[in-house]
Amino acid sequence: MVRRSPATFRIAPSLLSADFARLGEEVRAVAAAGADLVHFDVMDNHYVPNLTVGPLVCAGIRPHTTLPIDVHLMVRPVDRIVPDFARAGANIISFHPEASEHVDRTIALISENGCKAGLVFNPATPLSHLDHTLEKLDLVLLMSVNPGFGGQAFIESVLPKIAEVRKRIDATGRDIWLEVDGGIKADNIARVAAAGADTFVAGSAIFGSKDYAATIRDMRSRLGK
Ligand code: DX5
Ligand code: ZN
């Protein structure tokens, strides 16, 4: 099977590194700076050792942008909160297989609630979780850090895993997005793309920069488009 290069690249700034006292403004700023998605990290101090925001805050930022809101659930249990995020205006909802008792049921629940469904893999989570799920997914999210915090270093051993998922996605013939999350900066984004990713989460690299538009432009130029 010949690997197709992704037709479109998407940049998804993670609000985790935004100024939480000015979230609406920050969302508008990254949208104006050329973001394709808004990545929204939900942490519960249970599945991951940090606590962030829930559906109320998602609903709060919804009127500030027409960009898709890409909700990354790091919570256990998952199912009870899914309809709340759909009502709050989420467009994509992704979850970790370790956090759901019934992965197939959770994927169906997300789809039934009108959102795109994603499955998230920690650096040490085996890809066998894709065996009976890939055909039902809209997105696969590979973590290139252990989840819980922004600003961590990219874990290089995830690169071959990205390539493996690219092959599996291409074999389906479906347009399933391959997103990578953690430690992505302008200086490694091209390597992540070369491995097969098409959607790039970047928190500290964008919100930690002075000029969001310049940073996103720099990332796109390294992607060659
Ligand atoms: C980590 C979160 C990431 C995080 C990425 O658990 O899922 O989305 O915000 O932040 P950076 O880009 O700073 O590694
Ligand atoms: Zn995330």
Coordinates of N, CA and C and ligand atoms in Angstrom, one line a residue:
M1 N 0.9 -1.2 0.0 CA 0.0 0.0 0.0 C 0.9 1.2 0.0
V2 N 0.7 2.1 -1.0 CA 1.5 3.4 -1.0 C 0.8 4.4 -0.1
R3 N 1.7 5.0 0.7 CA 1.1 6.0 1.6 C 0.7 7.3 0.9
R4 N -0.5 7.7 1.1 CA -0.9 9.0 0.5 C -0.5 10.1 1.4
S5 N 0.0 11.2 0.8 CA 0.2 12.3 1.8 C -1.1 13.0 2.0
P6 N -1.4 13.4 3.3 CA -2.6 14.1 3.6 C -2.9 15.3 2.6
A7 N -4.1 15.4 2.2 CA -4.4 16.5 1.3 C -4.5 17.8 2.0
T8 N -4.9 17.8 3.2 CA -5.1 19.1 3.9 C -4.4 19.0 5.3
F9 N -3.8 20.1 5.7 CA -3.2 20.1 7.0 C -4.0 21.1 7.9
R10 N -4.2 20.7 9.1 CA -5.0 21.6 10.0 C -4.2 21.9 11.3
I11 N -4.3 23.1 11.7 CA -3.6 23.6 12.9 C -4.7 23.8 14.0
A12 N -4.5 23.2 15.2 CA -5.5 23.2 16.2 C -4.9 23.8 17.5
P13 N -4.9 25.1 17.7 CA -4.4 25.6 19.0 C -5.1 25.1 20.2
S14 N -4.3 24.6 21.2 CA -5.0 24.1 22.4 C -5.1 25.2 23.4
L15 N -6.4 25.4 23.8 CA -6.7 26.5 24.8 C -6.1 26.3 26.2
L16 N -5.5 25.1 26.4 CA -4.9 24.8 27.7 C -3.8 25.9 28.0
S17 N -3.2 26.4 27.0 CA -2.1 27.4 27.2 C -2.6 28.8 27.0
A18 N -3.9 29.0 26.8 CA -4.5 30.4 26.6 C -4.6 31.0 28.0
D19 N -5.0 32.3 28.0 CA -5.3 33.1 29.2 C -6.7 32.8 29.5
F20 N -6.9 32.0 30.6 CA -8.3 31.5 31.0 C -9.2 32.7 31.4
A21 N -8.6 33.8 31.8 CA -9.4 34.9 32.2 C -10.0 35.7 31.0
R22 N -9.5 35.3 29.8 CA -9.9 36.0 28.6 C -10.2 35.0 27.4
L23 N -10.8 33.9 27.8 CA -10.9 32.8 26.8 C -11.6 33.2 25.5
G24 N -12.7 33.9 25.6 CA -13.4 34.3 24.3 C -12.5 35.1 23.4
E25 N -11.8 36.1 24.0 CA -10.9 36.9 23.2 C -9.8 36.0 22.6
E26 N -9.3 35.1 23.4 CA -8.2 34.2 22.9 C -8.7 33.3 21.7
V27 N -9.9 32.8 21.8 CA -10.5 32.0 20.7 C -10.6 32.9 19.5
R28 N -11.1 34.1 19.6 CA -11.2 35.0 18.5 C -9.8 35.3 17.9
A29 N -8.8 35.5 18.8 CA -7.5 35.8 18.3 C -6.9 34.7 17.5
V30 N -7.0 33.4 17.9 CA -6.4 32.3 17.2 C -7.2 32.1 15.9
A31 N -8.5 32.3 15.9 CA -9.3 32.2 14.7 C -8.8 33.2 13.6
A32 N -8.6 34.5 14.1 CA -8.1 35.5 13.2 C -6.7 35.2 12.7
A33 N -6.0 34.5 13.6 CA -4.6 34.2 13.2 C -4.4 33.0 12.3
G34 N -5.6 32.4 11.9 CA -5.5 31.4 10.9 C -5.7 29.9 11.4
A35 N -6.2 29.7 12.6 CA -6.4 28.4 13.1 C -7.5 27.7 12.4
D36 N -7.4 26.4 12.3 CA -8.5 25.6 11.6 C -9.5 25.0 12.6
L37 N -9.1 24.7 13.8 CA -9.9 24.1 14.9 C -9.5 24.8 16.2
V38 N -10.4 24.7 17.2 CA -10.1 25.1 18.5 C -10.0 23.8 19.4
H39 N -8.8 23.5 19.9 CA -8.7 22.2 20.7 C -9.0 22.6 22.2
F40 N -9.9 21.8 22.7 CA -10.4 22.1 24.1 C -10.2 20.9 25.0
D41 N -9.2 21.0 25.9 CA -8.8 19.9 26.7 C -9.6 19.8 28.0
V42 N -10.2 18.7 28.2 CA -11.1 18.5 29.4 C -10.4 17.5 30.3
M43 N -10.0 17.9 31.5 CA -9.3 17.1 32.5 C -10.0 17.0 33.8
D44 N -10.0 15.8 34.4 CA -10.9 15.6 35.6 C -10.2 15.4 36.9
N45 N -8.9 15.4 37.0 CA -8.1 15.1 38.2 C -8.4 13.7 38.7
H46 N -8.6 12.8 37.8 CA -9.0 11.4 38.1 C -8.4 10.5 37.0
Y47 N -8.8 10.7 35.8 CA -8.1 10.0 34.7 C -6.7 10.6 34.4
V48 N -6.6 11.9 34.6 CA -5.3 12.6 34.5 C -5.2 13.5 35.7
P49 N -3.9 13.8 36.1 CA -3.7 14.5 37.3 C -3.7 16.1 37.1
N50 N -4.8 16.5 36.6 CA -5.0 18.0 36.4 C -6.5 18.2 36.2
L51 N -7.0 19.4 36.4 CA -8.4 19.7 36.3 C -8.6 21.0 35.5
T52 N -9.4 20.9 34.5 CA -9.6 22.1 33.6 C -11.0 22.6 33.6
V53 N -11.6 22.3 32.4 CA -12.9 23.0 32.2 C -13.9 22.0 31.6
G54 N -15.2 22.3 31.7 CA -16.3 21.4 31.3 C -17.2 22.0 30.3
P55 N -18.4 21.4 30.1 CA -19.4 21.9 29.1 C -19.8 23.4 29.2
L56 N -19.8 23.9 30.4 CA -20.2 25.3 30.6 C -19.3 26.2 29.9
V57 N -18.0 25.9 30.0 CA -17.0 26.8 29.4 C -17.0 26.6 27.9
C58 N -17.3 25.3 27.4 CA -17.4 25.1 26.0 C -18.5 25.9 25.4
A59 N -19.7 25.9 26.1 CA -20.8 26.7 25.7 C -20.5 28.2 25.7
G60 N -19.6 28.6 26.7 CA -19.2 30.0 26.8 C -18.4 30.5 25.6
I61 N -17.5 29.6 25.1 CA -16.7 30.1 23.9 C -17.4 29.9 22.6
R62 N -18.5 29.1 22.6 CA -19.1 28.7 21.3 C -19.5 30.0 20.5
P63 N -20.1 31.0 21.1 CA -20.5 32.2 20.3 C -19.3 33.0 19.8
H64 N -18.1 32.7 20.2 CA -17.0 33.5 19.8 C -16.3 33.0 18.5
T65 N -16.8 31.9 18.0 CA -16.1 31.4 16.8 C -17.0 30.5 16.0
T66 N -16.8 30.4 14.7 CA -17.4 29.5 13.8 C -16.5 28.3 13.6
L67 N -15.3 28.3 14.1 CA -14.4 27.2 13.9 C -14.9 26.0 14.6
P68 N -14.6 24.7 14.1 CA -15.0 23.6 14.9 C -14.3 23.5 16.3
I69 N -15.1 23.1 17.3 CA -14.5 22.9 18.6 C -14.2 21.4 18.8
D70 N -12.9 21.2 19.0 CA -12.3 19.8 19.0 C -12.1 19.4 20.5
V71 N -13.1 18.7 21.1 CA -13.1 18.4 22.5 C -12.3 17.2 22.8
H72 N -11.2 17.3 23.6 CA -10.4 16.2 23.9 C -10.7 15.8 25.4
L73 N -11.5 14.7 25.6 CA -11.9 14.3 26.9 C -10.8 13.5 27.6
M74 N -10.3 14.0 28.7 CA -9.4 13.2 29.5 C -10.1 13.0 30.9
V75 N -11.3 12.3 30.8 CA -12.1 12.1 31.9 C -12.6 10.6 32.0
R76 N -12.9 10.2 33.2 CA -13.5 8.9 33.4 C -14.5 9.0 34.5
P77 N -15.8 8.5 34.3 CA -16.3 7.9 33.1 C -16.5 8.9 31.9
V78 N -16.7 8.4 30.7 CA -16.9 9.3 29.6 C -18.3 9.6 29.2
D79 N -19.1 8.5 29.2 CA -20.4 8.6 28.5 C -21.4 9.7 29.1
R80 N -21.4 9.8 30.4 CA -22.4 10.7 31.0 C -22.2 12.2 30.5
I81 N -21.0 12.5 30.2 CA -20.7 13.9 29.8 C -20.8 14.2 28.3
V82 N -20.9 13.2 27.5 CA -20.9 13.3 26.0 C -22.1 14.2 25.5
P83 N -23.3 13.9 25.9 CA -24.4 14.7 25.4 C -24.3 16.2 25.9
D84 N -23.7 16.4 27.1 CA -23.5 17.8 27.6 C -22.6 18.6 26.7
F85 N -21.5 17.9 26.2 CA -20.6 18.6 25.3 C -21.3 18.8 23.9
A86 N -22.1 17.9 23.5 CA -22.7 18.1 22.2 C -23.7 19.3 22.3
R87 N -24.4 19.4 23.4 CA -25.3 20.5 23.6 C -24.5 21.8 23.7
A88 N -23.3 21.7 24.2 CA -22.5 22.9 24.5 C -21.8 23.4 23.2
G89 N -22.0 22.7 22.1 CA -21.5 23.2 20.8 C -20.3 22.5 20.3
A90 N -19.9 21.4 20.9 CA -18.7 20.6 20.4 C -19.0 20.1 19.0
N91 N -17.9 20.0 18.2 CA -18.1 19.4 16.9 C -17.4 18.1 16.8
I92 N -16.3 17.9 17.5 CA -15.6 16.7 17.5 C -15.4 16.3 19.0
I93 N -15.6 15.1 19.4 CA -15.4 14.6 20.7 C -14.5 13.4 20.7
S94 N -13.4 13.5 21.4 CA -12.4 12.3 21.4 C -12.3 11.9 22.8
F95 N -12.0 10.6 23.0 CA -11.9 10.0 24.3 C -10.8 8.9 24.3
H96 N -10.3 8.6 25.5 CA -9.3 7.6 25.7 C -9.9 6.2 25.9
P97 N -9.5 5.1 25.2 CA -10.2 3.8 25.4 C -10.1 3.3 26.9
E98 N -9.0 3.7 27.6 CA -8.8 3.2 29.0 C -9.9 3.8 29.9
A99 N -10.5 4.9 29.4 CA -11.5 5.7 30.3 C -12.9 5.3 30.0
S100 N -13.1 4.4 29.1 CA -14.5 4.0 28.7 C -14.7 2.5 29.0
E101 N -15.8 2.1 29.6 CA -16.0 0.7 29.9 C -16.4 0.0 28.6
H102 N -17.0 0.7 27.6 CA -17.5 0.1 26.4 C -17.2 1.1 25.2
V103 N -16.1 0.8 24.6 CA -15.5 1.8 23.6 C -16.5 1.9 22.4
D104 N -17.0 0.8 22.0 CA -18.0 0.9 20.8 C -19.2 1.7 21.1
R105 N -19.7 1.5 22.4 CA -20.9 2.2 22.8 C -20.6 3.7 22.9
T106 N -19.4 4.1 23.4 CA -19.1 5.5 23.5 C -19.0 6.2 22.1
I107 N -18.3 5.4 21.1 CA -18.2 6.0 19.8 C -19.6 6.2 19.2
A108 N -20.5 5.2 19.4 CA -21.9 5.4 18.9 C -22.6 6.6 19.5
L109 N -22.4 6.7 20.8 CA -23.0 7.8 21.6 C -22.6 9.2 21.0
I110 N -21.3 9.3 20.7 CA -20.8 10.6 20.2 C -21.4 10.8 18.8
S111 N -21.5 9.8 18.0 CA -22.0 10.0 16.6 C -23.5 10.3 16.7
E112 N -24.2 9.6 17.6 CA -25.7 9.8 17.7 C -26.0 11.2 18.2
N113 N -25.0 11.8 18.9 CA -25.2 13.2 19.4 C -24.7 14.2 18.4
G114 N -24.5 13.8 17.2 CA -24.2 14.7 16.1 C -22.8 15.2 16.0
C115 N -21.8 14.6 16.7 CA -20.4 15.0 16.7 C -19.6 14.0 16.0
K116 N -18.4 14.4 15.5 CA -17.4 13.5 15.0 C -16.8 12.8 16.1
A117 N -16.5 11.5 16.0 CA -15.9 10.7 17.1 C -14.5 10.4 16.9
G118 N -13.7 10.6 17.9 CA -12.3 10.4 17.9 C -11.8 9.5 19.0
L119 N -10.8 8.6 18.8 CA -10.2 7.8 19.8 C -8.8 8.2 20.0
V120 N -8.4 8.3 21.3 CA -7.1 8.9 21.7 C -6.2 7.8 22.2
F121 N -4.9 7.9 21.8 CA -3.9 6.9 22.2 C -2.8 7.6 22.9
N122 N -2.6 7.2 24.2 CA -1.4 7.7 24.9 C -0.2 7.1 24.3
P123 N 1.0 7.6 24.6 CA 2.2 7.0 24.0 C 2.3 5.5 24.2
A124 N 1.9 5.0 25.3 CA 2.0 3.5 25.6 C 0.7 2.7 25.3
T125 N -0.3 3.4 24.8 CA -1.5 2.6 24.5 C -1.4 1.9 23.2
P126 N -1.7 0.6 23.2 CA -1.5 -0.2 21.9 C -2.5 0.2 20.9
L127 N -2.1 0.1 19.6 CA -3.0 0.4 18.5 C -4.0 -0.7 18.3
S128 N -4.0 -1.8 19.0 CA -5.0 -2.9 18.9 C -6.4 -2.3 19.2
H129 N -6.5 -1.2 19.9 CA -7.8 -0.6 20.1 C -8.4 -0.1 18.8
L130 N -7.7 -0.1 17.7 CA -8.2 0.4 16.5 C -8.9 -0.8 15.7
D131 N -8.5 -2.1 16.2 CA -8.9 -3.2 15.4 C -10.4 -3.3 15.1
H132 N -11.2 -3.0 16.0 CA -12.7 -3.1 15.8 C -13.4 -1.8 15.8
T133 N -12.6 -0.7 15.7 CA -13.2 0.6 15.9 C -13.0 1.6 14.7
L134 N -11.9 1.3 14.0 CA -11.4 2.4 13.0 C -12.5 2.7 12.0
E135 N -13.3 1.7 11.5 CA -14.3 2.0 10.5 C -15.4 2.9 11.1
K136 N -15.5 3.0 12.4 CA -16.6 3.9 12.9 C -16.1 5.2 13.4
L137 N -14.8 5.4 13.3 CA -14.2 6.7 13.8 C -14.0 7.7 12.7
D138 N -14.1 9.0 13.1 CA -13.8 10.1 12.2 C -12.4 10.7 12.4
L139 N -11.8 10.3 13.5 CA -10.5 10.9 13.9 C -9.8 10.0 14.8
V140 N -8.5 9.9 14.6 CA -7.6 9.2 15.5 C -6.6 10.2 16.1
L141 N -6.5 10.3 17.4 CA -5.6 11.3 18.0 C -4.5 10.6 18.8
L142 N -3.3 10.8 18.3 CA -2.1 10.2 19.0 C -1.5 11.2 19.9
M143 N -1.4 10.8 21.2 CA -0.7 11.7 22.1 C 0.8 11.6 21.9
S144 N 1.5 12.7 21.8 CA 3.0 12.7 21.8 C 3.6 13.2 23.1
V145 N 2.8 13.3 24.1 CA 3.2 13.5 25.5 C 2.2 12.6 26.3
N146 N 2.5 12.4 27.6 CA 1.5 11.8 28.5 C 0.5 12.9 28.9
P147 N -0.8 12.6 28.8 CA -1.8 13.6 29.0 C -1.8 14.2 30.4
G148 N -2.2 15.5 30.4 CA -2.3 16.1 31.7 C -1.8 17.6 31.8
F149 N -0.8 17.8 31.0 CA -0.2 19.2 31.1 C 0.3 19.7 29.7
G150 N 0.3 21.0 29.5 CA 0.9 21.6 28.3 C 2.4 21.8 28.6
G151 N 3.1 22.1 27.5 CA 4.5 22.5 27.6 C 5.4 21.3 27.8
Q152 N 5.0 20.1 27.6 CA 6.0 18.9 27.7 C 6.7 18.7 26.4
A153 N 7.8 17.9 26.5 CA 8.6 17.6 25.3 C 8.0 16.5 24.5
F154 N 8.0 16.7 23.2 CA 7.6 15.7 22.2 C 8.3 14.4 22.4
I155 N 7.5 13.3 22.4 CA 8.1 11.9 22.6 C 8.4 11.3 21.2
E156 N 9.7 11.2 20.9 CA 10.0 10.9 19.5 C 9.5 9.5 19.1
S157 N 9.4 8.6 20.1 CA 9.0 7.2 19.7 C 7.6 7.1 19.2
V158 N 6.9 8.2 19.2 CA 5.5 8.2 18.6 C 5.5 8.3 17.1
L159 N 6.7 8.8 16.5 CA 6.7 8.9 15.1 C 6.4 7.7 14.3
P160 N 7.0 6.5 14.6 CA 6.6 5.3 13.9 C 5.2 4.9 14.1
K161 N 4.6 5.2 15.3 CA 3.2 4.9 15.6 C 2.3 5.7 14.7
I162 N 2.7 7.0 14.4 CA 1.9 7.8 13.5 C 1.9 7.2 12.1
A163 N 3.1 6.7 11.7 CA 3.2 6.1 10.3 C 2.3 4.8 10.3
E164 N 2.3 4.1 11.3 CA 1.4 2.9 11.4 C -0.1 3.2 11.3
V165 N -0.5 4.2 12.0 CA -1.9 4.6 11.9 C -2.2 5.2 10.5
R166 N -1.3 5.9 9.9 CA -1.5 6.4 8.6 C -1.8 5.3 7.6
K167 N -1.0 4.2 7.7 CA -1.2 3.0 6.9 C -2.6 2.5 7.1
R168 N -3.0 2.3 8.3 CA -4.3 1.7 8.7 C -5.4 2.6 8.1
I169 N -5.3 3.9 8.3 CA -6.3 4.8 7.8 C -6.4 4.7 6.3
D170 N -5.3 4.8 5.6 CA -5.3 4.7 4.1 C -5.9 3.4 3.6
A171 N -5.7 2.3 4.4 CA -6.3 1.1 4.0 C -7.8 1.1 4.1
T172 N -8.4 2.0 4.9 CA -9.9 2.0 4.9 C -10.4 2.8 3.7
G173 N -9.6 3.6 3.1 CA -10.1 4.5 2.0 C -11.0 5.6 2.5
R174 N -11.2 5.8 3.8 CA -12.0 6.8 4.4 C -11.2 8.0 4.8
D175 N -11.9 9.2 4.9 CA -11.2 10.4 5.2 C -11.2 10.5 6.8
I176 N -10.4 9.7 7.4 CA -10.3 9.8 8.9 C -9.1 10.7 9.2
W177 N -9.3 11.7 10.1 CA -8.3 12.6 10.4 C -7.3 11.9 11.3
L178 N -6.0 12.3 11.2 CA -4.9 11.8 12.1 C -4.3 13.0 12.8
E179 N -4.7 13.1 14.0 CA -4.3 14.3 14.8 C -3.2 13.9 15.8
V180 N -2.2 14.8 16.0 CA -1.2 14.5 17.0 C -1.1 15.7 18.0
D181 N -0.9 15.3 19.3 CA -1.1 16.3 20.4 C 0.0 16.2 21.4
G182 N 0.8 17.2 21.5 CA 1.8 17.3 22.6 C 3.2 17.6 22.1
G183 N 3.7 18.7 22.5 CA 5.1 19.1 22.2 C 5.3 19.5 20.7
I184 N 4.2 19.9 20.0 CA 4.4 20.2 18.6 C 4.8 21.7 18.5
K185 N 5.8 22.0 17.8 CA 6.4 23.3 17.6 C 6.7 23.5 16.1
A186 N 7.0 24.7 15.7 CA 7.4 24.9 14.3 C 8.6 24.0 13.9
D187 N 9.5 23.8 14.8 CA 10.7 23.0 14.4 C 10.5 21.5 14.3
N188 N 9.4 21.0 14.8 CA 9.2 19.5 14.6 C 8.0 19.2 13.7
I189 N 7.2 20.2 13.4 CA 5.9 19.9 12.7 C 6.1 19.2 11.4
A190 N 7.1 19.5 10.7 CA 7.3 18.9 9.4 C 7.6 17.4 9.5
R191 N 8.3 17.0 10.6 CA 8.6 15.6 10.8 C 7.3 14.8 11.2
V192 N 6.5 15.5 11.9 CA 5.2 14.9 12.3 C 4.3 14.7 11.1
A193 N 4.3 15.7 10.2 CA 3.5 15.6 9.0 C 4.1 14.5 8.1
A194 N 5.4 14.4 8.0 CA 6.1 13.4 7.1 C 5.7 12.0 7.6
A195 N 5.5 11.8 8.9 CA 5.1 10.5 9.4 C 3.7 10.2 9.1
G196 N 2.9 11.2 8.7 CA 1.5 10.9 8.3 C 0.4 11.7 9.0
A197 N 0.7 12.6 9.9 CA -0.3 13.3 10.5 C -0.9 14.4 9.6
D198 N -2.1 14.8 9.8 CA -2.7 15.9 9.0 C -3.3 17.0 9.9
T199 N -3.3 16.7 11.2 CA -4.0 17.7 12.1 C -3.0 17.8 13.4
F200 N -2.7 19.1 13.7 CA -1.6 19.3 14.7 C -2.1 20.2 15.8
V201 N -2.1 19.6 17.0 CA -2.5 20.4 18.2 C -1.2 21.1 18.7
A202 N -1.4 22.4 19.0 CA -0.2 23.1 19.5 C -0.7 24.1 20.6
G203 N -0.3 23.9 21.8 CA -0.8 24.8 22.9 C 0.3 25.9 23.2
S204 N 1.3 25.5 23.9 CA 2.3 26.4 24.3 C 3.0 27.1 23.1
A205 N 3.2 26.4 22.0 CA 3.9 26.9 20.9 C 3.1 28.1 20.3
I206 N 1.8 28.1 20.4 CA 1.0 29.2 19.8 C 0.7 30.2 20.9
F207 N 0.1 29.8 22.0 CA -0.4 30.8 23.0 C 0.8 31.3 23.8
G208 N 2.0 30.6 23.8 CA 3.2 31.1 24.4 C 3.9 32.1 23.5
S209 N 3.5 32.3 22.3 CA 4.2 33.2 21.4 C 3.6 34.6 21.4
K210 N 4.3 35.5 21.0 CA 3.8 36.9 21.0 C 2.8 37.2 19.9
D211 N 3.1 36.6 18.8 CA 2.3 36.8 17.6 C 1.7 35.5 17.0
Y212 N 0.4 35.3 17.4 CA -0.2 34.0 17.0 C -0.1 33.7 15.5
A213 N -0.5 34.8 14.8 CA -0.5 34.7 13.3 C 0.8 34.3 12.7
A214 N 1.9 34.9 13.2 CA 3.2 34.7 12.7 C 3.6 33.2 13.0
T215 N 3.2 32.7 14.2 CA 3.6 31.3 14.6 C 2.8 30.4 13.7
I216 N 1.5 30.6 13.5 CA 0.8 29.7 12.7 C 1.3 29.7 11.2
R217 N 1.6 30.9 10.7 CA 2.2 31.1 9.4 C 3.5 30.3 9.3
D218 N 4.3 30.4 10.3 CA 5.6 29.7 10.3 C 5.3 28.1 10.3
M219 N 4.4 27.7 11.0 CA 4.1 26.2 11.0 C 3.6 25.8 9.6
R220 N 2.7 26.6 9.0 CA 2.2 26.3 7.7 C 3.3 26.3 6.7
S221 N 4.2 27.2 6.8 CA 5.3 27.3 5.8 C 6.2 26.0 5.9
R222 N 6.4 25.5 7.1 CA 7.2 24.3 7.3 C 6.4 23.1 6.8
L223 N 5.1 23.2 6.7 CA 4.3 22.1 6.2 C 4.3 22.1 4.7
G224 N 4.8 23.2 4.1 CA 4.9 23.4 2.7 C 3.6 23.8 2.1
K225 N 2.6 24.3 2.9 CA 1.4 24.9 2.3 C 0.7 25.8 3.4
Ligands
DX5_1 C1 -2.1 17.6 27.1 C2 -3.1 18.2 26.2 C3 -2.6 19.0 25.1 C4 -1.7 20.1 25.5 C5 -0.7 20.3 24.4 O1 -2.7 16.6 27.9 O2 -4.0 17.2 25.6 O3 -3.6 19.4 24.1 O4 -2.4 21.3 25.6 O5 0.2 21.4 24.9 P1 1.6 21.6 24.2 O6 1.3 21.9 22.7 O7 2.1 22.8 25.0 O8 2.4 20.3 24.4
ZN2 ZN -5.4 17.7 24.0

